[in-house]
Short mmCIF file of C-alpha atoms and ligand atoms in Angstrom, two decimals:
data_model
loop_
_atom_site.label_atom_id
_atom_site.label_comp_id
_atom_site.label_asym_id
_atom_site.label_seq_id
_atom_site.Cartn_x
_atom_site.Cartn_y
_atom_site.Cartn_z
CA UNK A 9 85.90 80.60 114.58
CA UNK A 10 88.77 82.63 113.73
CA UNK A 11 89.83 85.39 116.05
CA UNK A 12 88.05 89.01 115.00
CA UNK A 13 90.90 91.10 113.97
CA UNK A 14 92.04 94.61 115.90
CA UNK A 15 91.56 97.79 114.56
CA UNK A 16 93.20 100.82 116.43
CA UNK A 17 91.09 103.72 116.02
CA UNK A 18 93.27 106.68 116.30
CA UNK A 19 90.83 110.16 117.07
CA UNK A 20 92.58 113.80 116.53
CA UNK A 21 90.99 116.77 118.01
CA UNK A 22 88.73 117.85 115.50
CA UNK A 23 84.91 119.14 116.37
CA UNK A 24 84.52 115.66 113.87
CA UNK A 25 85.69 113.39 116.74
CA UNK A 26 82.07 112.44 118.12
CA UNK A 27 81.68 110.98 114.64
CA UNK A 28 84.18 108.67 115.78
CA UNK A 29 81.93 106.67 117.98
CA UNK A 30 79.74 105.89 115.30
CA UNK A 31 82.61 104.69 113.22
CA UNK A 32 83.81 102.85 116.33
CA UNK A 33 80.20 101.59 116.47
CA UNK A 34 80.13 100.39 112.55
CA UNK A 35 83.36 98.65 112.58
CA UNK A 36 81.99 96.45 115.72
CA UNK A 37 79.00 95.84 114.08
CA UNK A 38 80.98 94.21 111.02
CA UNK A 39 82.83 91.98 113.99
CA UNK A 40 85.85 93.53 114.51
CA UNK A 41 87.77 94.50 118.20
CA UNK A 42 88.06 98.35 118.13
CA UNK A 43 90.55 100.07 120.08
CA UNK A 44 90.73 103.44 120.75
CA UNK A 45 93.91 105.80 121.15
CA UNK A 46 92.87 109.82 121.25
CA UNK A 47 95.22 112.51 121.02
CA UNK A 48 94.90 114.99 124.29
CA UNK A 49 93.02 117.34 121.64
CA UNK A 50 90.65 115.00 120.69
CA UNK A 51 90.13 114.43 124.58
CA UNK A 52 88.91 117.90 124.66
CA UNK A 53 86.19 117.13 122.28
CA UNK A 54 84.66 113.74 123.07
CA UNK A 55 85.52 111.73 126.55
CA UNK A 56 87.49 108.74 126.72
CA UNK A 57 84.88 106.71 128.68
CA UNK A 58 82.09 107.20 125.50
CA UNK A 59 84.82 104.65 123.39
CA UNK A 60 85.72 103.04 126.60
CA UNK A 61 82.09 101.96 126.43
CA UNK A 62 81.26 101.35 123.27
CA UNK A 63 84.08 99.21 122.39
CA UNK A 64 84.45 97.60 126.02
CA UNK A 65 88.53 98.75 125.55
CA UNK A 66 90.76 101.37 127.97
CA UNK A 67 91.39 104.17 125.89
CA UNK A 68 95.26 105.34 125.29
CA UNK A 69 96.37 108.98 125.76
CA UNK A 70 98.87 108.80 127.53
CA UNK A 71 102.10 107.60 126.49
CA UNK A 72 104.16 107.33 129.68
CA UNK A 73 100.59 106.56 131.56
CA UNK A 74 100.71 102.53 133.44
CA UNK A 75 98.88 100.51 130.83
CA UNK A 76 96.00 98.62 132.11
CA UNK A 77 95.09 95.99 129.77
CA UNK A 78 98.10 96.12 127.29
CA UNK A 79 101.32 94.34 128.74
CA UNK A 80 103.70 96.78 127.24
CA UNK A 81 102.40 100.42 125.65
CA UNK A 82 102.80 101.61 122.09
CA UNK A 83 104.80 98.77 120.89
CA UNK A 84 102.17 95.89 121.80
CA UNK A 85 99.58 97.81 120.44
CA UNK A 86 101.29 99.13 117.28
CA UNK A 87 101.71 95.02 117.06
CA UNK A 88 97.99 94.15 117.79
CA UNK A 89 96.43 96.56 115.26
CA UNK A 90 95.55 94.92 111.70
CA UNK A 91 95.05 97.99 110.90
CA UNK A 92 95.24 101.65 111.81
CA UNK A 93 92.39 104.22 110.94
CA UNK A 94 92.65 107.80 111.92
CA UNK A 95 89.36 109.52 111.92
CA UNK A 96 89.17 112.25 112.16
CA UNK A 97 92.74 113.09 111.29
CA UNK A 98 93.72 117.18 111.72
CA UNK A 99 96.12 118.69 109.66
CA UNK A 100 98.44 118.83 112.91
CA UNK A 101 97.94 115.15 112.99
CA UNK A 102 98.74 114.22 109.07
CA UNK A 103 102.02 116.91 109.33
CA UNK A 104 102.99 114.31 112.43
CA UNK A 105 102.13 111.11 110.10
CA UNK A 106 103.89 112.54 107.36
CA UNK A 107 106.88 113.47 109.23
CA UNK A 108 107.23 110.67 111.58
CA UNK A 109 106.97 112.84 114.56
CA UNK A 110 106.35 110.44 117.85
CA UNK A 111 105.33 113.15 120.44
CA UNK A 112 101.97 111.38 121.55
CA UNK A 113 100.75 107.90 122.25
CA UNK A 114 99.28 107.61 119.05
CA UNK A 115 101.40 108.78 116.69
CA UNK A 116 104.43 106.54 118.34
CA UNK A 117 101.66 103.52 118.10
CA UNK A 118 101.42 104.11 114.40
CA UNK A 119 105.24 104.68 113.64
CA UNK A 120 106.08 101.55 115.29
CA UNK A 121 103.23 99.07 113.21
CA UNK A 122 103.17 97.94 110.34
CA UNK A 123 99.54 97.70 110.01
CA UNK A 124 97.65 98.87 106.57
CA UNK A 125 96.57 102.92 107.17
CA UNK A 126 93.65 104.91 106.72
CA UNK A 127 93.70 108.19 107.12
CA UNK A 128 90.26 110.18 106.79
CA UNK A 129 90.76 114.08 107.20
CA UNK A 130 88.42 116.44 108.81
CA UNK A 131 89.30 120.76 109.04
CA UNK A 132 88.61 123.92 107.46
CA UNK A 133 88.79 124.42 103.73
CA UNK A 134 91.64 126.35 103.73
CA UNK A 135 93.80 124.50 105.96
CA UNK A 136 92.33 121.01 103.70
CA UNK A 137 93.29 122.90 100.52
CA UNK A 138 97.04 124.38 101.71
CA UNK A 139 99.87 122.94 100.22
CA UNK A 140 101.59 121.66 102.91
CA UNK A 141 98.47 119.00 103.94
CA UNK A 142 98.21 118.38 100.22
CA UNK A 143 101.86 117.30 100.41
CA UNK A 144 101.56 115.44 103.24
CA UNK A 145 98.44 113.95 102.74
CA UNK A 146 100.63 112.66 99.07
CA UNK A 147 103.27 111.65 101.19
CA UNK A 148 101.22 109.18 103.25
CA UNK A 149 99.35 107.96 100.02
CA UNK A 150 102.83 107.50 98.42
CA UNK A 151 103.91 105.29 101.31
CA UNK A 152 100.78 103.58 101.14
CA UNK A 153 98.17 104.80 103.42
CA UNK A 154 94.61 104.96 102.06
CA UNK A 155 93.12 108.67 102.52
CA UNK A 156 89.23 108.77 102.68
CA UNK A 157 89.13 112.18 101.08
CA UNK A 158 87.21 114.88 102.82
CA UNK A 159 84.02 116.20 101.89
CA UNK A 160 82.43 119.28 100.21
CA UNK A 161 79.58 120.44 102.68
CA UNK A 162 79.07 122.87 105.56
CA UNK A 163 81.41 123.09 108.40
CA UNK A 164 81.58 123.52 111.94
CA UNK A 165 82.56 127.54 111.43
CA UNK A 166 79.42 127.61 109.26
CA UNK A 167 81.17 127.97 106.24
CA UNK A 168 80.48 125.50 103.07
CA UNK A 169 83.53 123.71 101.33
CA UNK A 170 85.55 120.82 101.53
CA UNK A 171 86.67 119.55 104.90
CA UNK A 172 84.10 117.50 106.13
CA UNK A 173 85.11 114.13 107.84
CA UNK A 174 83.89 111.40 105.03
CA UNK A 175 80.74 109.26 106.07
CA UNK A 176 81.25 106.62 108.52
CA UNK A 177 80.41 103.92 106.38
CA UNK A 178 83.08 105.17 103.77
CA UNK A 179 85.74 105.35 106.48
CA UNK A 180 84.51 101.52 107.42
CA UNK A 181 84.51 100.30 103.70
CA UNK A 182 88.39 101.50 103.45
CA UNK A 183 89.38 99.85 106.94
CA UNK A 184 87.36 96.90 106.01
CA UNK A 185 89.39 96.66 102.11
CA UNK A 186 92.59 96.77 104.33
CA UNK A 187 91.68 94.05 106.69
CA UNK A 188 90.14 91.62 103.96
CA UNK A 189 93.93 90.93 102.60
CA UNK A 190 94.81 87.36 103.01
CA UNK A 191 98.44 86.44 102.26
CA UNK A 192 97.55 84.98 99.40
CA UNK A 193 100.78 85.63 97.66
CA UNK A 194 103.31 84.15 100.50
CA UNK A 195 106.05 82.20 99.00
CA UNK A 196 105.98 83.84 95.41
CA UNK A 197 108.04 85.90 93.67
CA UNK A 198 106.52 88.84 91.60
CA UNK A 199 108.32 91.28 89.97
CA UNK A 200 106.68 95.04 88.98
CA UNK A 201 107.78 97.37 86.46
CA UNK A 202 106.75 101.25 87.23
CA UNK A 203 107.10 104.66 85.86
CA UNK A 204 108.10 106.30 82.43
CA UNK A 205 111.39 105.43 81.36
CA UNK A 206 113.65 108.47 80.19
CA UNK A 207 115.47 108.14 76.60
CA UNK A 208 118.24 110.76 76.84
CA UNK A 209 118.46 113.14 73.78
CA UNK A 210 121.40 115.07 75.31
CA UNK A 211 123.39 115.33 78.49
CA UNK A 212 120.00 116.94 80.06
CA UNK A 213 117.07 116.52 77.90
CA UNK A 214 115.59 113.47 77.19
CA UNK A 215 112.18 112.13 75.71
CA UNK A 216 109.68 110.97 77.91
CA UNK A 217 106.06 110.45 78.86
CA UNK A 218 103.66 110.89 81.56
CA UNK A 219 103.48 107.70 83.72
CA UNK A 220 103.65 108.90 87.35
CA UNK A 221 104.38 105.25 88.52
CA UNK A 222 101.20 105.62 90.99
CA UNK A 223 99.88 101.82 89.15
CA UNK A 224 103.02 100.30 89.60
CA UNK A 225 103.87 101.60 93.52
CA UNK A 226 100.18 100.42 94.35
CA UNK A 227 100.52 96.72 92.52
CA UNK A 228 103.88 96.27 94.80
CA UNK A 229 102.55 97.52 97.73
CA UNK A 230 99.34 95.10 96.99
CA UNK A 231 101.72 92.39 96.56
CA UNK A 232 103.97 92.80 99.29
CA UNK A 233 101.14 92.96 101.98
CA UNK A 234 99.45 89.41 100.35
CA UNK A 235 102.98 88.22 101.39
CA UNK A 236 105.05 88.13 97.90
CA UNK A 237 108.63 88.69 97.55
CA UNK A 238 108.32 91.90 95.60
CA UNK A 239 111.06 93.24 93.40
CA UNK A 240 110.08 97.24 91.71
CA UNK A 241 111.71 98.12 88.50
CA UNK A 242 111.13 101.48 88.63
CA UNK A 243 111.73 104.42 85.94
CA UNK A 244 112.13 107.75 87.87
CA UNK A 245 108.90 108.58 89.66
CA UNK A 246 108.41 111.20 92.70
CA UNK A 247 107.42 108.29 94.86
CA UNK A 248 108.88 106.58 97.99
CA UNK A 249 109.02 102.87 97.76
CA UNK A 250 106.12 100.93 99.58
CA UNK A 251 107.39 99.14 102.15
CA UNK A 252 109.15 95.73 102.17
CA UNK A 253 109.67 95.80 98.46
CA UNK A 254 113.23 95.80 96.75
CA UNK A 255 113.37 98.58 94.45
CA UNK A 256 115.60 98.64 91.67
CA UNK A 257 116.12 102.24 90.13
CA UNK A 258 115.98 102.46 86.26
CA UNK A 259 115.99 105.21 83.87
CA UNK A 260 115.86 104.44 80.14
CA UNK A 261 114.21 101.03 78.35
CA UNK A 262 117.65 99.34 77.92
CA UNK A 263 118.69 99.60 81.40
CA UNK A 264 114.76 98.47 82.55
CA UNK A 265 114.48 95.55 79.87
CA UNK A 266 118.12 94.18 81.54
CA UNK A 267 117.07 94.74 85.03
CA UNK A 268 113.67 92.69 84.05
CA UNK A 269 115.55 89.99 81.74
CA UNK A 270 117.87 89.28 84.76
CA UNK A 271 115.48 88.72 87.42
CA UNK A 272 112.97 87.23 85.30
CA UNK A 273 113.75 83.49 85.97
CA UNK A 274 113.00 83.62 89.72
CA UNK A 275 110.36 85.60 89.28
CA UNK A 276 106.75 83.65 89.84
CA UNK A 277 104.76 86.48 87.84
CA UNK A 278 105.81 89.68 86.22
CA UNK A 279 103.06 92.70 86.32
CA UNK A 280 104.82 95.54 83.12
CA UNK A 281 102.72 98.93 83.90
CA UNK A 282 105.76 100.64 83.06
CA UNK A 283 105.31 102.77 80.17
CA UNK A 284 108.08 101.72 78.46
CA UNK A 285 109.65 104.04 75.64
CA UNK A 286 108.75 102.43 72.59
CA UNK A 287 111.77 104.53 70.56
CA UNK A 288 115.54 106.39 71.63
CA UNK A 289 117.33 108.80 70.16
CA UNK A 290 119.43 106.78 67.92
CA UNK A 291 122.38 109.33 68.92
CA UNK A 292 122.24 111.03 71.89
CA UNK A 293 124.58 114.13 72.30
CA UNK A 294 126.99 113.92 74.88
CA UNK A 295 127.25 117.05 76.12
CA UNK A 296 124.16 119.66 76.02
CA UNK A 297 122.75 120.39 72.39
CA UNK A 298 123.12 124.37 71.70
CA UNK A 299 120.18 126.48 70.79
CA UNK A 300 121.63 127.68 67.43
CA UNK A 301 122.76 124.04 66.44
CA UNK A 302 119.49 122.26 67.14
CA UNK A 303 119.14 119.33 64.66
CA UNK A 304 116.28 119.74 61.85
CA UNK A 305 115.24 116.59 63.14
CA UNK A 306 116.11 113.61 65.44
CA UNK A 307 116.70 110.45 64.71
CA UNK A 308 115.07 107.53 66.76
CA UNK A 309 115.79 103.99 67.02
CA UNK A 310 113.21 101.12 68.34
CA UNK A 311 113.73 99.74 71.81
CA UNK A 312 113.27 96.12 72.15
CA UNK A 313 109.69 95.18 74.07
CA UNK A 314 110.49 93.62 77.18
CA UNK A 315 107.25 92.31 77.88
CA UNK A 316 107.42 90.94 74.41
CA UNK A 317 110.71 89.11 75.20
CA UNK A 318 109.44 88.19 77.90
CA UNK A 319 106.40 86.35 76.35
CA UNK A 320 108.96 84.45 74.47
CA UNK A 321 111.20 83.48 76.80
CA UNK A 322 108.05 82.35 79.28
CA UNK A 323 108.25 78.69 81.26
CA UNK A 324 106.07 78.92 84.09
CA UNK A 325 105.30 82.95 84.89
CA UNK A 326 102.06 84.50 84.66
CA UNK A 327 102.91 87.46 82.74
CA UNK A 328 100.51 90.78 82.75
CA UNK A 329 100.68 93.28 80.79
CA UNK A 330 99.71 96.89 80.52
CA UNK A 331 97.82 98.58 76.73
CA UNK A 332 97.57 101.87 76.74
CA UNK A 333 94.86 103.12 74.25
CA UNK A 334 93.17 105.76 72.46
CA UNK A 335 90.73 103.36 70.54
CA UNK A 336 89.42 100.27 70.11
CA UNK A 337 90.79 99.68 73.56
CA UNK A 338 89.68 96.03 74.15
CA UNK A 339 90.26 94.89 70.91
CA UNK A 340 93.67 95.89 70.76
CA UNK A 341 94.46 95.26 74.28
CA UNK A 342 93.50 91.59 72.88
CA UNK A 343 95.80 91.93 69.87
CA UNK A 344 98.61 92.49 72.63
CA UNK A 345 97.74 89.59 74.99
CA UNK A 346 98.27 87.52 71.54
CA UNK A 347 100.93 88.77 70.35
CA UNK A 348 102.88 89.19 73.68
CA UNK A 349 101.46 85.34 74.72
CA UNK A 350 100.23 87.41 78.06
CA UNK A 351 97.95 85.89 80.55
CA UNK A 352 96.34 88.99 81.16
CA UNK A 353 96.03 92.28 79.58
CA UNK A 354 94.77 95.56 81.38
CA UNK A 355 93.48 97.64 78.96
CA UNK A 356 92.97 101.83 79.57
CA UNK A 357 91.95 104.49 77.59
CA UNK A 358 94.69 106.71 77.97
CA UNK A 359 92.94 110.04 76.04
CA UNK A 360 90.73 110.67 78.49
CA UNK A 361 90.50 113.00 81.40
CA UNK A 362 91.13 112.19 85.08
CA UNK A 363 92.02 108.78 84.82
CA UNK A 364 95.23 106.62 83.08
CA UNK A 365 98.53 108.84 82.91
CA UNK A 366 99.60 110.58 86.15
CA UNK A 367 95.89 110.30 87.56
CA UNK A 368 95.15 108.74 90.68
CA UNK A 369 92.07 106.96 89.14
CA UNK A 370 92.12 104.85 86.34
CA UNK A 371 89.13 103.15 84.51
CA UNK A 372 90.14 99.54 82.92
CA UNK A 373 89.36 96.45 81.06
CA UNK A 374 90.86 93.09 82.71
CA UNK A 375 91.34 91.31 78.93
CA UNK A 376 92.00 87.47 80.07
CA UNK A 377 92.55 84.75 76.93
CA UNK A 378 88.59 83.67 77.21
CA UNK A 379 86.89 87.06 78.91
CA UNK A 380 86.88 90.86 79.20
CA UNK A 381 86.00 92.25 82.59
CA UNK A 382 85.31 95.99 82.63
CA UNK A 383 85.62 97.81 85.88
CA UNK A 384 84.04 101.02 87.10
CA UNK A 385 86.30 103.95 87.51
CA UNK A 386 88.28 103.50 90.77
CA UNK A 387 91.48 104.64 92.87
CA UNK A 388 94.90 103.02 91.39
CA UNK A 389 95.39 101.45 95.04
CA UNK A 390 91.55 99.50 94.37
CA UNK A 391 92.70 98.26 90.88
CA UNK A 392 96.07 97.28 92.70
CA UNK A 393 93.65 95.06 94.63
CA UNK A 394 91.68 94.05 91.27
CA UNK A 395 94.80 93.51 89.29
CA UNK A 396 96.57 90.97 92.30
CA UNK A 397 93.10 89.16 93.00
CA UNK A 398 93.07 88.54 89.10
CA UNK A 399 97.27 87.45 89.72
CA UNK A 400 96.59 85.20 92.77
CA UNK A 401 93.53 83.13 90.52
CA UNK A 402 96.16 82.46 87.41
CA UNK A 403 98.77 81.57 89.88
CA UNK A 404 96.52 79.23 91.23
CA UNK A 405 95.38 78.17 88.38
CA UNK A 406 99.08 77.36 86.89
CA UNK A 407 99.75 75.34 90.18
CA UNK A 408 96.60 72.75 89.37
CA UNK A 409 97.22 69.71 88.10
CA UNK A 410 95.93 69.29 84.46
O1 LIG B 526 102.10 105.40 86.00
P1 LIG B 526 100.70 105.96 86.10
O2 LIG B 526 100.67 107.48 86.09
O3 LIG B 526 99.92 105.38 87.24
O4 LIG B 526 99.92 105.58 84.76
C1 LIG B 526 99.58 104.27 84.51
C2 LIG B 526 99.78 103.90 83.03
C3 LIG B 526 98.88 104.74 82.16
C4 LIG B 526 101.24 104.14 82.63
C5 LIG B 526 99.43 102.38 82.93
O5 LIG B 526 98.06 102.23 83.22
C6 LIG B 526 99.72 101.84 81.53
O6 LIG B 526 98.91 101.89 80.62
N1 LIG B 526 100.95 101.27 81.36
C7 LIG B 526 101.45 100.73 80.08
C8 LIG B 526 101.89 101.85 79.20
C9 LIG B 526 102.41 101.33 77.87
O7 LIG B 526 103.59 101.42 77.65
O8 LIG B 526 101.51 100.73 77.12
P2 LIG B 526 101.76 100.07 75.67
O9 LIG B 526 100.41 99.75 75.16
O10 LIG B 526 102.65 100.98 74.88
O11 LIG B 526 102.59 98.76 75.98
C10 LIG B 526 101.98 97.50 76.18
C11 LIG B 526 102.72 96.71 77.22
O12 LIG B 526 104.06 96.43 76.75
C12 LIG B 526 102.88 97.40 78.56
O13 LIG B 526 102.70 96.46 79.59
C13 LIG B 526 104.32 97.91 78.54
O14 LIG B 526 104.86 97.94 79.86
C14 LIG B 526 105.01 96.88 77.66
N2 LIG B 526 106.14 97.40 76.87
C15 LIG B 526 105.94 98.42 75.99
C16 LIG B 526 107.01 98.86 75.22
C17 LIG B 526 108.27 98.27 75.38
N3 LIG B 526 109.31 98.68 74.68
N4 LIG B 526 108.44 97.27 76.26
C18 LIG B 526 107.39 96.82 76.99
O15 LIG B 526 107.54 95.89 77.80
#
């Protein structure tokens, strides 16, 4: 039997931290080694010894305390963990995980693994809702961590609003999606396009469109952590780069379409969720257009369609392409796999609200050459998941024999 893998529970001092031991509880129950590291403030809430004995582990709290199971302290365990979940996490605690500040056990513990994250956030409304946790809680999902959002409902203070630590068995479904990755991609080579590209106009407008690059940041990420060799051609976006993955920084469709065409023959599989600018200004002003001499009108010129191009110029890739739709979106999302000789096409309806453009949700059709697959409305970092299982099948696929 293979060996149950480690998950390092990290608990914050939040009144939520008893609900800890019944997450502790859960995740043993679905056969995985819990460990438990507590800040000092979460000490004050709920004792070491109650996840001493329900997970059979020592507890960490002390970072320069002599380790009695581990051989080393933070480092070993920051190595152990397949992945880290901090539940409850304070806004004290995110502002650390954001900021990459090291001052207790666990906090070093997570800055030195590279274990998938789940952070699940538990305090008042108003600290929940302040811009600064917002930030950092967008921070943490822009490197990669999953956030279990908080829930509407009444708190500890006896007020009613959001704050409230998620359900357990939430927290445990988002630990458990971040364990289940095999490295089902090792040895390949995929490469990811991201973000709007910018068509410059003048020396500081340009045309552009919404695409935050959130689809394209969570495919690489996916990628990289099933063990590909990820390359990100990314049009500006206000995200960090996932980790692992070599990101090459595009603006416009010409300089994207060369950075693709160059890598594309060592590339295994190419994933296009850029949203590519389908026309330029065909004369962009050098320096900055004056009010009074505004042009009537501007005149555009088509960029060539990488993913097109690519389609052509195809030997053994599996090739995946985006359609972004107002209408008919399956139907023409099949038009494009044609057209584009894709292997897979996923299809969104881009008009509607809360999901597609700069949303972190998105609601999709997988359109394959035989099948559609439509998929409830999810997180971009689930379809990520959707979207590489869907990859690592026609990889395998193109590897069979005939
Ligand atoms: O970035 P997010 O905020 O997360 O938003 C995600 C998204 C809405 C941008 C994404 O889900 C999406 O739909 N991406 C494709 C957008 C698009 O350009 O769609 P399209 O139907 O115009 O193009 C079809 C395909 O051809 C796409 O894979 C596109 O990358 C590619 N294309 C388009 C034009 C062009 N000149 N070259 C291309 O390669």
């Amino acid at each position: 039997m293979a060996d149950a893998q480690t998950v390092l529970l990290g608990v914050t001092g939040s009144i939520a931290a008893y609900k800890a031991v019944e997450l502790a509880r859960l995740l043993i129950k679905r056969g995985v080694t819990v460990k438990t590291v507590m800040t000092e403030a979460a000490a004050e809430f709920v004792t070491p010894l109650t996840f001493r004995s329900i997970t059979g582990h020592p507890v960490g709290i002390d970072m320069f305390e002599e380790p009695t199971e581990w051989k080393a302290a933070h480092v070993s365990l920051a190595a152990e963990a397949d992945a880290i979940a901090i539940a409850p996490a304070t806004a004290d605690a995110i502002a650390k995980l954001a900021e990459g500040i090291a001052d207790e056990l666990l906090f070093s513990v997570v800055l030195a693994s590279k274990a998938p994250l789940v952070v699940a956030p538990a305090m008042h409304t108003e600290m929940y809702e302040n811009p600064a946790t917002q930030h950092n809680l967008d921070l943490l999902r822009s490197r990669g961590a999953v956030v279990v959002e908080a829930q509407s409902g009444q708190l500890a203070s006896g007020d009613v609003g959001t704050g409230r630590l998620a359900p357990p068995e939430k927290i445990v479904d988002a630990v458990m999606g971040e364990l289940g990755r095999a490295r089902d991609l090792a040895g390949h080579r995929v490469l990811v396009s991201a973000g709007g590209t910018q068509e410059p106009l003048d020396a500081v407008r340009y045309l552009g469109n919404r695409s935050s690059g959130k689809t394209g940041y969570a495919i690489a990420r996916e990628c990289a952590l099933r063990g590909a060799a990820v390359v990100l051609v990314s049009a500006p976006t206000a995200l960090r780069s996932p980790r692992d993955v070599e990101l090459v920084a595009v603006r416009t469709a010409e300089e994207m379409a060369e950075a693709v065409f160059e890598r594309f023959d060592e590339a295994d599989a190419v994933v296009m969720s850029a949203a590519v600018a389908d026309f330029s200004p065909a004369e962009p002003s050098i320096g900055k257009i004056k009010k009074d001499a505004a042009p009537k009108s501007i005149a555009l010129r088509r960029n060539v369609d990488i993913l097109a191009e690519l389609g052509k110029r195809k030997a053994k890739q599996v090739l995946i392409g985006f359609a972004a739709e107002t209408d008919d979106i399956a139907a023409n999302a099949r038009g494009k796999l044609e057209a584009k000789n894709l292997d897979l096409v996923v299809a969104n309806d881009v008009s509607r609200p809360g999901v597609g453009f700069g949303a972190d949700d998105n609601e999709v059709v997988l359109v394959g050459p035989d099948a559609d697959e439509t998929l409830r409305r999810m997180s971009k970092v689930q379809l990520a998941r959707h979207i590489v299982d869907r990859l690592v099948g026609l990889l395998e696929a193109r590897g069979r024999p005939a």
